[in-house]
Short mmCIF file of C-alpha atoms in Angstrom, two decimals:
data_model
loop_
_atom_site.label_atom_id
_atom_site.label_comp_id
_atom_site.label_asym_id
_atom_site.label_seq_id
_atom_site.Cartn_x
_atom_site.Cartn_y
_atom_site.Cartn_z
CA ALA A 1 63.43 180.52 -19.51
CA GLU A 2 65.52 183.16 -21.24
CA ARG A 3 65.43 181.17 -24.45
CA ALA A 4 61.64 181.03 -24.22
CA GLN A 5 61.50 184.81 -23.80
CA GLY A 6 63.68 185.22 -26.90
CA MET A 7 61.48 182.90 -28.91
CA ILE A 8 58.50 185.18 -28.27
CA GLU A 9 60.18 187.93 -30.33
CA ALA A 10 60.97 185.34 -33.02
CA VAL A 11 57.30 184.30 -33.17
CA LYS A 12 56.34 187.97 -33.44
CA HIS A 13 58.70 188.50 -36.38
CA GLY A 14 57.24 185.49 -38.19
CA ALA A 15 53.67 186.57 -37.41
CA ILE A 16 54.12 190.06 -38.83
CA MET A 17 56.50 189.40 -41.73
CA ASP A 18 57.19 185.83 -42.77
CA GLU A 19 54.79 182.93 -42.78
CA ALA A 20 57.44 180.41 -43.88
CA TYR A 21 59.59 181.38 -40.89
CA PHE A 22 56.57 181.15 -38.57
CA THR A 23 55.88 177.65 -39.92
CA GLU A 24 59.47 176.65 -39.28
CA LEU A 25 59.18 177.90 -35.70
CA GLU A 26 56.00 175.84 -35.29
CA ARG A 27 57.90 172.75 -36.42
CA GLN A 28 61.14 173.45 -34.57
CA MET A 29 60.00 175.12 -31.34
CA GLN A 30 60.65 172.11 -29.14
CA ALA A 31 64.12 171.55 -30.62
CA ILE A 32 64.93 175.23 -30.12
CA LEU A 33 63.72 175.21 -26.53
CA ASP A 34 65.76 172.05 -25.94
CA GLY A 35 68.80 174.01 -27.06
CA GLU A 36 69.54 172.35 -30.39
CA ALA A 37 72.10 174.61 -32.01
CA ALA A 38 71.15 174.49 -35.71
CA PRO A 39 67.44 175.45 -35.46
CA LEU A 40 68.23 177.98 -32.74
CA GLU A 41 70.89 179.68 -34.86
CA ARG A 42 68.61 179.71 -37.89
CA ALA A 43 65.83 181.30 -35.87
CA VAL A 44 68.07 183.97 -34.40
CA ALA A 45 69.60 184.79 -37.81
CA ARG A 46 66.20 185.05 -39.51
CA SER A 47 64.78 187.25 -36.75
CA VAL A 48 67.72 189.63 -36.93
CA GLU A 49 67.38 189.75 -40.71
CA LEU A 50 63.64 190.47 -40.61
CA LYS A 51 63.94 193.11 -37.92
CA SER A 52 66.87 194.95 -39.50
CA GLY A 53 65.11 194.75 -42.88
CA VAL A 54 62.02 196.53 -41.61
CA VAL A 55 64.04 199.10 -39.66
CA SER A 56 66.28 200.04 -42.60
CA GLU A 57 63.32 200.10 -44.99
CA ASP A 58 61.51 202.41 -42.59
CA GLU A 59 64.12 205.08 -43.08
CA ARG A 60 62.73 205.43 -46.60
CA GLU A 61 59.09 204.55 -46.10
CA ALA A 62 57.76 206.20 -42.98
CA GLY A 63 55.91 204.04 -40.58
CA ARG A 64 56.46 200.41 -41.53
CA ARG A 65 58.56 199.73 -38.45
CA GLU A 66 55.32 200.33 -36.55
CA ILE A 67 54.51 196.66 -37.28
CA LEU A 68 57.13 195.77 -34.64
CA ASN A 69 54.60 197.06 -32.08
CA PHE A 70 52.43 193.98 -32.65
CA GLY A 71 51.63 192.54 -29.22
CA HIS A 72 53.35 195.41 -27.46
CA THR A 73 50.42 197.80 -27.22
CA LEU A 74 48.46 195.46 -24.95
CA GLY A 75 51.67 193.83 -23.71
CA HIS A 76 52.92 197.04 -22.13
CA ALA A 77 49.53 197.74 -20.55
CA ILE A 78 49.44 194.18 -19.14
CA GLU A 79 52.97 194.60 -17.74
CA ALA A 80 52.01 197.83 -16.02
CA ALA A 81 48.73 196.40 -14.71
CA CYS A 82 50.72 193.51 -13.16
CA SER A 83 53.19 195.99 -11.60
CA PHE A 84 55.86 194.42 -13.84
CA ARG A 85 55.61 191.05 -12.10
CA VAL A 86 55.39 189.21 -15.44
CA PRO A 87 58.44 189.02 -17.73
CA HIS A 88 58.32 191.42 -20.68
CA GLY A 89 58.22 188.57 -23.22
CA THR A 90 55.31 186.89 -21.46
CA ALA A 91 53.34 190.14 -21.47
CA VAL A 92 54.08 190.61 -25.19
CA ALA A 93 53.02 187.01 -25.92
CA CYS A 94 49.69 187.66 -24.16
CA GLY A 95 49.46 190.92 -26.07
CA MET A 96 49.97 189.17 -29.41
CA ILE A 97 47.23 186.65 -28.71
CA LEU A 98 44.85 189.32 -27.47
CA GLU A 99 45.59 191.67 -30.39
CA ALA A 100 45.03 188.78 -32.80
CA ARG A 101 41.69 188.05 -31.07
CA LEU A 102 40.89 191.76 -31.37
CA GLY A 103 41.55 191.56 -35.11
CA VAL A 104 39.22 188.56 -35.39
CA SER A 105 36.46 190.40 -33.51
CA LEU A 106 36.85 193.34 -35.92
CA GLY A 107 36.65 191.07 -38.95
CA VAL A 108 40.22 191.82 -40.05
CA THR A 109 42.13 188.75 -38.85
CA ASP A 110 41.71 185.16 -39.97
CA PRO A 111 40.67 183.16 -36.85
CA LEU A 112 43.32 180.58 -37.74
CA VAL A 113 45.94 183.19 -36.78
CA VAL A 114 44.82 183.08 -33.14
CA GLU A 115 44.87 179.29 -33.15
CA ARG A 116 48.40 179.12 -34.55
CA LEU A 117 49.71 181.80 -32.20
CA GLU A 118 48.14 180.08 -29.20
CA GLN A 119 49.62 176.74 -30.20
CA VAL A 120 53.15 177.94 -30.83
CA LEU A 121 53.26 180.24 -27.78
CA GLY A 122 51.62 177.51 -25.71
CA ARG A 123 54.63 175.34 -26.52
CA VAL A 124 56.83 178.03 -25.05
CA GLY A 125 54.76 177.49 -21.89
CA LEU A 126 52.96 180.80 -21.49
CA PRO A 127 49.56 181.90 -20.18
CA LEU A 128 47.28 182.30 -23.19
CA GLY A 129 45.24 185.23 -22.04
CA ILE A 130 45.46 187.87 -19.40
CA PRO A 131 47.90 186.78 -16.69
CA ASP A 132 46.54 186.60 -13.16
CA GLY A 133 46.86 189.93 -11.47
CA ALA A 134 46.13 192.03 -14.55
CA ALA A 135 42.59 193.24 -14.04
CA PRO A 136 40.92 194.29 -17.32
CA ASN A 137 40.07 197.72 -15.86
CA ASP A 138 43.69 198.31 -14.93
CA VAL A 139 44.83 197.25 -18.39
CA MET A 140 42.36 199.74 -19.89
CA THR A 141 43.65 202.51 -17.62
CA TYR A 142 47.24 201.95 -18.71
CA LEU A 143 46.16 201.63 -22.32
CA ALA A 144 44.46 205.01 -22.12
CA SER A 145 47.69 206.65 -20.95
CA ASP A 146 49.60 205.15 -23.89
CA LYS A 147 51.08 207.63 -26.34
CA LYS A 148 49.35 205.85 -29.25
CA VAL A 149 45.91 207.01 -28.18
CA ARG A 150 44.23 209.57 -30.40
CA HIS A 151 40.67 210.75 -29.77
CA GLY A 152 39.95 207.98 -27.28
CA ARG A 153 41.01 205.25 -29.68
CA THR A 154 44.18 203.27 -29.30
CA ARG A 155 46.01 202.20 -32.44
CA PHE A 156 46.77 198.51 -32.90
CA VAL A 157 48.82 196.53 -35.37
CA LEU A 158 46.36 193.92 -36.67
CA LEU A 159 47.22 190.87 -38.73
CA SER A 160 45.18 189.78 -41.71
CA GLY A 161 46.99 186.45 -41.72
CA ILE A 162 50.24 184.94 -40.47
CA GLY A 163 53.06 186.97 -41.99
CA ALA A 164 50.68 189.72 -43.11
CA VAL A 165 49.90 192.95 -41.30
CA HIS A 166 46.61 194.65 -42.17
CA PHE A 167 47.41 197.91 -44.00
CA ALA A 168 44.55 200.40 -44.25
CA ASP A 169 44.10 204.15 -44.66
CA GLY A 170 47.80 204.52 -45.35
CA SER A 171 48.77 203.07 -41.98
CA TRP A 172 50.22 199.88 -40.49
CA SER A 173 48.17 200.38 -37.32
CA GLN A 174 44.43 200.84 -36.94
CA PRO A 175 42.41 202.86 -34.43
CA VAL A 176 40.15 200.66 -32.31
CA ASP A 177 37.48 202.05 -30.00
CA GLU A 178 37.67 201.42 -26.27
CA ASN A 179 34.54 199.28 -26.11
CA SER A 180 35.94 196.69 -28.50
CA VAL A 181 39.13 196.44 -26.45
CA SER A 182 37.29 196.36 -23.15
CA ASP A 183 34.94 193.59 -24.38
CA LEU A 184 37.92 191.57 -25.54
CA LEU A 185 39.76 191.93 -22.21
CA ASN A 186 36.68 190.98 -20.22
CA THR A 187 35.92 187.88 -22.28
CA SER A 188 39.59 186.86 -22.28
CA ALA A 189 39.89 187.28 -18.52
CA SER A 190 36.82 185.15 -17.88
CA ARG A 191 38.10 182.45 -20.25
CA THR A 192 41.37 181.83 -18.43
#
């Protein structure tokens, strides 16, 4: 289970920075979860490389490390709404799928992104929507108390494609109005 939680971060790194790595994870996920050393080591090494790359680059170019928040904005709100009964990684995985769906609904994200995320995270064996116990209204309440809210709009890291974060108005995160988020949560909750 711990390995599965770790793979969620790996999927996130591929989704925000490296399509080739994401594709390798799609191909190798079962082998990694089964504990095969070579693909597991490759995945860990690449994730560390990607993450440290964006963090060191951020010291020069303000803000790019914000892309590491992908999945975490909704993930943290889901965790809180479930009273922390779901593992952090699981909440982030749900957050990634929901934030990708949000991007699709806003016309920013290629719908294929959601499909690929759902498939690869589904292999890790995770709920592909809002986990039971996280009521959309509660998620919205926690979202509203998040420090990333400005003028009633929460900022989200949105993908344009796998390995590509949508950059607009000089920022790696985009403000999204409450109604769009609320609609997404309600349709996602009724789908699961």
